[in-house]
Short mmCIF file of C-alpha atoms in Angstrom, two decimals:
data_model
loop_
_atom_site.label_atom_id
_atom_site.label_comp_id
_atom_site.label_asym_id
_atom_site.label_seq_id
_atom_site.Cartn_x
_atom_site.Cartn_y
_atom_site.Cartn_z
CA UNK Q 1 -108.90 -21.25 24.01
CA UNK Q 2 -109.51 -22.81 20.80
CA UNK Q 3 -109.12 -19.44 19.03
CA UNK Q 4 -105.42 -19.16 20.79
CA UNK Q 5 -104.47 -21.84 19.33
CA UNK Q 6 -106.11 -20.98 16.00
CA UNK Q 7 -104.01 -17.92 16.29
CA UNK Q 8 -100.55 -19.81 17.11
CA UNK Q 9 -100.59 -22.17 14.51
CA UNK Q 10 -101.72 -19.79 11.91
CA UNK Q 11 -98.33 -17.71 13.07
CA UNK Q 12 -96.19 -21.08 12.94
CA UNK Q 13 -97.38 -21.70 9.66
CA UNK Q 14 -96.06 -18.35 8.40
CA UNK Q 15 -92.96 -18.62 9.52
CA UNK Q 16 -92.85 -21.93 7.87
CA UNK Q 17 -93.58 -20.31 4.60
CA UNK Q 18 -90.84 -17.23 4.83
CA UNK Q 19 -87.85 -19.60 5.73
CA UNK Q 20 -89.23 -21.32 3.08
CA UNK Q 21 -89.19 -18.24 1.20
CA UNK Q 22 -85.75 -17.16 2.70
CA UNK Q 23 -83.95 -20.46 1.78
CA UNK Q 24 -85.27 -20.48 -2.00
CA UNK Q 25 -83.92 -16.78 -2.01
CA UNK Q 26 -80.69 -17.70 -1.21
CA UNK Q 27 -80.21 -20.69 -3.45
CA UNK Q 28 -81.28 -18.00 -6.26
CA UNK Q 29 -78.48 -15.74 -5.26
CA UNK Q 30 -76.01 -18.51 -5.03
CA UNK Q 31 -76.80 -19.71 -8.91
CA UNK Q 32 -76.69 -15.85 -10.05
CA UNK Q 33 -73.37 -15.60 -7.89
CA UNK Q 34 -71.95 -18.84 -9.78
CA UNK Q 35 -73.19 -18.17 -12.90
CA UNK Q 36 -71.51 -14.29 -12.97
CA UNK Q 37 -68.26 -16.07 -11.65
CA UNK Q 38 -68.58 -18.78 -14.73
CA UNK Q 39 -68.60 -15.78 -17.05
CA UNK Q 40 -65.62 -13.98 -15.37
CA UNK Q 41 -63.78 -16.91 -15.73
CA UNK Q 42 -64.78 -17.77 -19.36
CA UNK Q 43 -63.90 -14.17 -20.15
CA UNK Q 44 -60.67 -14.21 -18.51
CA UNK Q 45 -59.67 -17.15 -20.30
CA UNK Q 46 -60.61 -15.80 -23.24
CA UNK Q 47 -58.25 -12.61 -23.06
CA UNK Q 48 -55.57 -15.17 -22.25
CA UNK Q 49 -56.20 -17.27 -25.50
CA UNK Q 50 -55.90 -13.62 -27.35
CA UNK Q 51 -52.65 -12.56 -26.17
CA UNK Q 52 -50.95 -16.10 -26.33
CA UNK Q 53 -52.03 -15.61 -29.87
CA UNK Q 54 -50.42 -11.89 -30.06
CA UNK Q 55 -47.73 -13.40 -28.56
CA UNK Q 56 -47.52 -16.31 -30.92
CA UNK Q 57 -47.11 -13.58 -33.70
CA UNK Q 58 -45.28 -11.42 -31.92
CA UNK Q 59 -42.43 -14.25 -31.79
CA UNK Q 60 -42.71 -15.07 -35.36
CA UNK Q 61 -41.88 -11.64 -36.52
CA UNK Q 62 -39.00 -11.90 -34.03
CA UNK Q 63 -37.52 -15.04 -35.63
CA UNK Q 64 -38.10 -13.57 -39.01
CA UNK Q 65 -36.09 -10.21 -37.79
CA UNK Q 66 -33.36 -12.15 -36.01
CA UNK Q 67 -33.26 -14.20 -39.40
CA UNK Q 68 -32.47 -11.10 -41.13
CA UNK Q 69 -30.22 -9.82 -39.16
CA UNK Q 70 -28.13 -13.12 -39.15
CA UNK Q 71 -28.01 -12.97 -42.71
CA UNK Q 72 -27.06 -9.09 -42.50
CA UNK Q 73 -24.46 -9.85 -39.99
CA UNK Q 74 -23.04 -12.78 -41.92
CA UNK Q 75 -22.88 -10.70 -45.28
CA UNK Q 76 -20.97 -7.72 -43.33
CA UNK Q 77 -18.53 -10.69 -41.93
CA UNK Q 78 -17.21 -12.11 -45.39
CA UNK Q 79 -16.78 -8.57 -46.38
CA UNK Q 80 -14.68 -7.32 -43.43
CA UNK Q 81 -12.49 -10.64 -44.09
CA UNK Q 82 -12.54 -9.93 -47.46
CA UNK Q 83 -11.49 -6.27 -46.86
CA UNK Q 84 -9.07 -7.39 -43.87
CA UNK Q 85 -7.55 -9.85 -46.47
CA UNK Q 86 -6.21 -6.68 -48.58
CA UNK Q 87 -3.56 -4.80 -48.19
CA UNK Q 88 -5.30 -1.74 -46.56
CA UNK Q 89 -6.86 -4.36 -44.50
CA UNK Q 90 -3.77 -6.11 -43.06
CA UNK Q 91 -2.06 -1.96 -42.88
CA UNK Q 92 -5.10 -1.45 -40.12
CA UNK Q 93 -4.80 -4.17 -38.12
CA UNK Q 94 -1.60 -3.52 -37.91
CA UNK Q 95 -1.76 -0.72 -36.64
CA UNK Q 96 -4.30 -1.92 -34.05
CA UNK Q 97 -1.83 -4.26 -32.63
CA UNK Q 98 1.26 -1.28 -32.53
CA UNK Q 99 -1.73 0.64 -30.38
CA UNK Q 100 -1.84 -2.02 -28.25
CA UNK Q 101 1.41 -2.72 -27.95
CA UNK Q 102 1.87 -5.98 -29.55
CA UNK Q 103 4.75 -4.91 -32.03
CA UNK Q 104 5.97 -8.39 -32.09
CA UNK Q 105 2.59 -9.56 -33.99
CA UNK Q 106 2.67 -6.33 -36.12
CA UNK Q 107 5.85 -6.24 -37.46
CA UNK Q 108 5.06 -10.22 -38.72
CA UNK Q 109 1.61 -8.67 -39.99
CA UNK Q 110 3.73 -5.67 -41.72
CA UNK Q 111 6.11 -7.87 -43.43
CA UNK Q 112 3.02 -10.29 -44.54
CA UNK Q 113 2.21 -7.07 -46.48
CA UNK Q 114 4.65 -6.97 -48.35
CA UNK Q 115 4.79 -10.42 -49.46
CA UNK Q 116 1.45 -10.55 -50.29
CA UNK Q 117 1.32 -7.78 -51.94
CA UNK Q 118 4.83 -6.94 -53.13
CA UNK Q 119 3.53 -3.61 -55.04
CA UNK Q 120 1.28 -2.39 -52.82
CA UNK Q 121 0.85 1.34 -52.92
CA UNK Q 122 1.01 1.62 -48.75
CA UNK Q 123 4.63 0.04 -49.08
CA UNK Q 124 6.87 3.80 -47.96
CA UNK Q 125 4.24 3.59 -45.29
CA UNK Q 126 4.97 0.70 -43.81
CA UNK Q 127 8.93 0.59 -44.08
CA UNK Q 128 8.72 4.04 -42.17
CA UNK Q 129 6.20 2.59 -39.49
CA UNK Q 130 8.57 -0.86 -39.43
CA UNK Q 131 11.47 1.77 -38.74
CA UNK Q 132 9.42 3.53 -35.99
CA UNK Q 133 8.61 0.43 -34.15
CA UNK Q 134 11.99 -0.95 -34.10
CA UNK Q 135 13.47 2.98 -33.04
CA UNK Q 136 10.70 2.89 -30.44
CA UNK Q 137 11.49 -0.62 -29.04
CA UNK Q 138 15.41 0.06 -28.85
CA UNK Q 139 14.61 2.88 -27.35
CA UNK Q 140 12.34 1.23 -24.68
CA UNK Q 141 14.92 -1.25 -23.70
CA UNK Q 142 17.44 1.33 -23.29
CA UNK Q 143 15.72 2.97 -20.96
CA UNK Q 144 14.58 0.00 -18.86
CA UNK Q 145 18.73 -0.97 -18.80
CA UNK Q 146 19.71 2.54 -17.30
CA UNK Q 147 16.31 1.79 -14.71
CA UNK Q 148 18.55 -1.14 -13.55
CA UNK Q 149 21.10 1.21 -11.96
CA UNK Q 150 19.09 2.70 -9.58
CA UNK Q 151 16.97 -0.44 -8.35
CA UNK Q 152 17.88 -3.60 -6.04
CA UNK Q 153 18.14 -7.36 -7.61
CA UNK Q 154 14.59 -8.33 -6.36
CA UNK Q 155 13.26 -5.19 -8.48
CA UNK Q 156 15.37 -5.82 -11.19
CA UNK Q 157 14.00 -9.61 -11.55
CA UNK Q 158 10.86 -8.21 -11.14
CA UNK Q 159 11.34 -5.80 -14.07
CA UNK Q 160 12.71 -7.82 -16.24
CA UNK Q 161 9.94 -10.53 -15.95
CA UNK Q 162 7.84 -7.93 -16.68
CA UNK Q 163 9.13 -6.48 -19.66
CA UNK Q 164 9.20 -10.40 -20.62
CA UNK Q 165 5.96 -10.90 -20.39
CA UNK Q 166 4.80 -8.33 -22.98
CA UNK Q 167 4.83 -8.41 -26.94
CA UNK Q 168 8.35 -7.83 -28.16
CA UNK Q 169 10.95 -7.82 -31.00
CA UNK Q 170 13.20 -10.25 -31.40
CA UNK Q 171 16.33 -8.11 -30.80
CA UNK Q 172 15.16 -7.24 -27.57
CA UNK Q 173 13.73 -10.42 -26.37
CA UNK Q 174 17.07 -11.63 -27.15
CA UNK Q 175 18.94 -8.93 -25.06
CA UNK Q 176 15.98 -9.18 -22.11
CA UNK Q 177 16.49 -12.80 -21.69
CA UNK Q 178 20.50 -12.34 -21.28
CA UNK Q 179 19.55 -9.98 -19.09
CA UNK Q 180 17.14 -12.42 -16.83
CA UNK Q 181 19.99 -15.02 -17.11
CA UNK Q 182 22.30 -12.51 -15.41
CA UNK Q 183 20.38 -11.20 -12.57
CA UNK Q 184 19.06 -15.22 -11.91
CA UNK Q 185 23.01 -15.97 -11.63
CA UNK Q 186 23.39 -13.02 -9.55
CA UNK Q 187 20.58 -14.28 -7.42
CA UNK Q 188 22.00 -17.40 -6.64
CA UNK Q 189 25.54 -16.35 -6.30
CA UNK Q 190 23.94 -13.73 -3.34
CA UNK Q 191 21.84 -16.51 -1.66
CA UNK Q 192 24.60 -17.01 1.18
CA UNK Q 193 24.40 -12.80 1.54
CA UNK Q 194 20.80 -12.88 1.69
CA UNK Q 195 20.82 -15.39 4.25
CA UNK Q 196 23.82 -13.62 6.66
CA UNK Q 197 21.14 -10.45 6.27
CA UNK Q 198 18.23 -12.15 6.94
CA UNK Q 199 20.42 -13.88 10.81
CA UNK Q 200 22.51 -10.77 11.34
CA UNK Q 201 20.74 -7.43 10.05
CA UNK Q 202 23.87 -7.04 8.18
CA UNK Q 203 24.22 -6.56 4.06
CA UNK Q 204 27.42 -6.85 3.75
CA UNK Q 205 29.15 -6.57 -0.42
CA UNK Q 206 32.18 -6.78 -1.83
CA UNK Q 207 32.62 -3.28 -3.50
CA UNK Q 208 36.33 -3.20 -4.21
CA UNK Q 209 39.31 -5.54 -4.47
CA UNK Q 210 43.18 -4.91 -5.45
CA UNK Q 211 47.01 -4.15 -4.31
CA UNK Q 212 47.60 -1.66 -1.27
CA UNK Q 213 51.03 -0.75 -0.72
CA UNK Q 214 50.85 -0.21 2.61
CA UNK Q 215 53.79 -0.96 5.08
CA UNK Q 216 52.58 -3.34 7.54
CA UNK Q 217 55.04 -4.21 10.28
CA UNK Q 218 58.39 -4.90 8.26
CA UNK Q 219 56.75 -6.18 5.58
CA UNK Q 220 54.77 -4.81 2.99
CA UNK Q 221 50.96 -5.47 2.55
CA UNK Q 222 49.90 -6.76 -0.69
CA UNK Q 223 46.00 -7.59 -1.85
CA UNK Q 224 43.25 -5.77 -0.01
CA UNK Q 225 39.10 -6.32 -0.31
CA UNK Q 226 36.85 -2.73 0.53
CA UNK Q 227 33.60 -4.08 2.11
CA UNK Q 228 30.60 -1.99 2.29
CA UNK Q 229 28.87 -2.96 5.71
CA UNK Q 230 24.72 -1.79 5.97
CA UNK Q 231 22.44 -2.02 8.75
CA UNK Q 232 18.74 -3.44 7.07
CA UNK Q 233 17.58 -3.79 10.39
CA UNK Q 234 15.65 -1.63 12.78
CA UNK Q 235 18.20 -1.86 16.08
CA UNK Q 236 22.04 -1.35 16.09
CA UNK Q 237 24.09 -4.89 15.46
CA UNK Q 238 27.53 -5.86 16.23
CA UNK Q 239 29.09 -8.41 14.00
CA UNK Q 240 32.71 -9.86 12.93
CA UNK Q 241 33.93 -9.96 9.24
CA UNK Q 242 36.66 -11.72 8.10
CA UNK Q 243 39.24 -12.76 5.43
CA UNK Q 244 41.50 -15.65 4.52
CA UNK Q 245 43.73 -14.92 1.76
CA UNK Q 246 45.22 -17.67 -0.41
CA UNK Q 247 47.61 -17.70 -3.07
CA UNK Q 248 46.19 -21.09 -4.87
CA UNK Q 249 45.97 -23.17 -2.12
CA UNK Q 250 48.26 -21.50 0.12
CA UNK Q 251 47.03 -19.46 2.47
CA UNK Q 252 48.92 -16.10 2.99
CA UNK Q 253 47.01 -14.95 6.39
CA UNK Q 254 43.87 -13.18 7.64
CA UNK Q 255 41.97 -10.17 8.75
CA UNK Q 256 39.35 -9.43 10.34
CA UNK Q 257 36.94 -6.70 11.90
CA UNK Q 258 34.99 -6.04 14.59
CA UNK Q 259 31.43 -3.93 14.38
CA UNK Q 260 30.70 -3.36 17.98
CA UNK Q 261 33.81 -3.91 19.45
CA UNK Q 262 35.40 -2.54 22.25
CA UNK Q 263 36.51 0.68 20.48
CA UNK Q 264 34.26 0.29 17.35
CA UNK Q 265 30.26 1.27 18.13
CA UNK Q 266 27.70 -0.44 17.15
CA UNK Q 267 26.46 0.20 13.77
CA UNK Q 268 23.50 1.90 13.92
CA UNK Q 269 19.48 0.90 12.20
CA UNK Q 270 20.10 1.89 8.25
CA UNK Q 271 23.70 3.44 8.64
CA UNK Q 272 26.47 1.86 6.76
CA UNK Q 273 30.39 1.97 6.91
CA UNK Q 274 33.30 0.78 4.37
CA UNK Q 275 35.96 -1.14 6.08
CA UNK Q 276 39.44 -2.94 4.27
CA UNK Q 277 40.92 -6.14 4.90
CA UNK Q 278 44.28 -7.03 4.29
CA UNK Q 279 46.75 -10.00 5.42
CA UNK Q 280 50.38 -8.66 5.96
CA UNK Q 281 51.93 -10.68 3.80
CA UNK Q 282 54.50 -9.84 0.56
CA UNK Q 283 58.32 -9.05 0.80
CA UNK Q 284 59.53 -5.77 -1.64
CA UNK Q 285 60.30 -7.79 -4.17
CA UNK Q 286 57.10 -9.23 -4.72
CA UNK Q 287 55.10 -6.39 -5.00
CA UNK Q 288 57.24 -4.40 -7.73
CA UNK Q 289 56.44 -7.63 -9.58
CA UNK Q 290 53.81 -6.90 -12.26
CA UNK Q 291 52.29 -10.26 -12.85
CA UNK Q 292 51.50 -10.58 -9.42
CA UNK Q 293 49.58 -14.76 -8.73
CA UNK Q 294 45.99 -14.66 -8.55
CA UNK Q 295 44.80 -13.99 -4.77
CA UNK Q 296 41.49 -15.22 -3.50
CA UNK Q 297 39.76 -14.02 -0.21
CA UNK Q 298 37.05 -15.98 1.91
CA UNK Q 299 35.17 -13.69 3.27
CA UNK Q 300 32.65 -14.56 6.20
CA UNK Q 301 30.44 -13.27 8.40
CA UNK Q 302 29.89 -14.07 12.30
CA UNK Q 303 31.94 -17.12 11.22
CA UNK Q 304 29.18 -17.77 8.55
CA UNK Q 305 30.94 -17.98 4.81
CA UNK Q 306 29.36 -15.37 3.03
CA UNK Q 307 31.83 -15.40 -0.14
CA UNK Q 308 35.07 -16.59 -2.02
CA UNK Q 309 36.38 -13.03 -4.40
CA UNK Q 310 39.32 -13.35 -6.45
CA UNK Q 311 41.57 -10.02 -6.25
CA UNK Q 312 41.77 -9.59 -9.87
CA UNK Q 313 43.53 -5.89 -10.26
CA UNK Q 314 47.26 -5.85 -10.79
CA UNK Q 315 49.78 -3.66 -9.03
CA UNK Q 316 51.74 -1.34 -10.94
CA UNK Q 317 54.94 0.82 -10.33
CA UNK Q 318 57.24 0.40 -6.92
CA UNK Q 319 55.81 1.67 -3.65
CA UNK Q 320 57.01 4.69 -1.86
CA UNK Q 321 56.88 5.25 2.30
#
């Protein structure tokens, strides 16, 4: 029995000495584990320390360079001014700005040449290029001014701010802004025929006043006003027009016309037709009359004045039936 438990302690004791064993082991590994981390660490920061250095250096050749550089690119400045202060210098830029289409600016530039530099050898070069521009520029305009013919009073305002808005001469700033002035008249004078469009569908414009001699009743018909009548809308519209005539204040009668009437169709989306108005009004004497008084019309539309024409154009000769 004795020897059992001889045998059983003798095993406990063993074990006692390997965990022993085990644990001093592992406090070993844990120092050599530290230790190799310590030196990973120590070397890392190390490399670090070298290439904040190399990078240290790296920045001070990059100041020096960008020092240089300055002083390169500050050099080549005072000697482009100095160059664009001569006379080839100024010829250059001038023609820069003609390529880009600032001829106001170069034709100043052009003629600072010449007083700068009043025997400059580039002088035949630039009176023939000053010639050009101004050639070029007349040119220009003229053809914008025959555009006008073929466009409608918005796009003409819109042109015409346009061609405003660029570099120009003053000769044709001059003319432009005339221009402008015209077509901003124009555009107020229409407002009332924009607005009997915009209720009716109708455009209605004076295209033609004078003298008819027409026999109406027993009398004989004197001024007249030729409408032209469009459709801007998309369906067919029936509308009145009228006339009151006056001589001064005196009125002299009235006309007017039905679009959709009983025998007159409706006018149809984008068609157009011309119509006359006329009061019968004038005896034969009268009307062989050269000088004939000045003759105003008010014209409106579905009762809605549209405007007041005067019948400017005389009557000449006798009429004939």
């Amino acid at each position: 029995m004795n020897k059992v438990y001889f045998i059983i302690l003798t095993i406990l004791l063993n074990a006692c000495g390997d965990s022993s064993q085990l644990s001093n082991q592992r406090e070993d590994s844990e120092k050599t584990k530290t230790s190799l981390q310590q030196a990973e660490h120590e070397k890392l920061v190390a490399e670090l320390k070298s290439k904040i250095e190399t990078l240290k250096e790296n920045e001070s050749k990059l100041v020096d360079k960008i020092k240089k550089l300055e002083e390169i690119n500050l050099q080549n400045s005072t000697k482009i001014k100095e160059y664009e202060a001569t006379d080839q210098g100024m010829w250059i830029q001038a023609i820069t700005l003609v390529d880009s289409n600032k001829f106001e600016e170069a034709m100043g530039l052009l003629d600072s040449i010449i007083e700068k530099f009043p025997e400059t050898d580039i002088r035949k070069q630039i009176d023939k290029k000053k010639k050009e521009i101004k050639a070029n520029e007349a040119k220009r305009w003229k053809t914008l001014e025959k555009s006008f013919a073929t466009l409608d009073l918005n796009n003409k305002m819109a042109s015409i701010a346009a061609y405003l808005s660029e570099s120009l001469l003053p000769e044709q700033r001059t003319l432009a802004e005339k221009k402008d002035v015209e077509f901003k008249i124009e555009w107020e004078k229409n407002k009332a025929e924009r607005e009997i469009e915009s209720e009716t569908g109708a455009k209605v414009q004076v295209i033609e006043t004078g003298w008819k001699w027409v026999q109406c009743d027993d009398e004989f018909m004197g001024p007249y006003i030729k409408l032209k009548v469009q459709n801007t809308s998309n369906k067919a519209i029936e509308i009145n027009i009228s006339a009151d005539f006056y001589k001064g204040n005196e009125s002299i009668g009235n006309a007017d016309k039905d679009i959709g009437g009983l025998f007159d169709p409706s006018l149809k989306a984008g068609k157009f037709q011309t119509i006359t108005l006329f009061p019968c009004w004038g005896s034969r004497n009268d009307l062989i009359v050269l000088n004939i008084p000045s003759i105003t019309a008010e014209i409106k539309v579905n009762k809605m004045p549209l405007r007041s024409v005067a019948v400017k154009k005389k009557a000449v000769g006798y009429p004939s039936f």
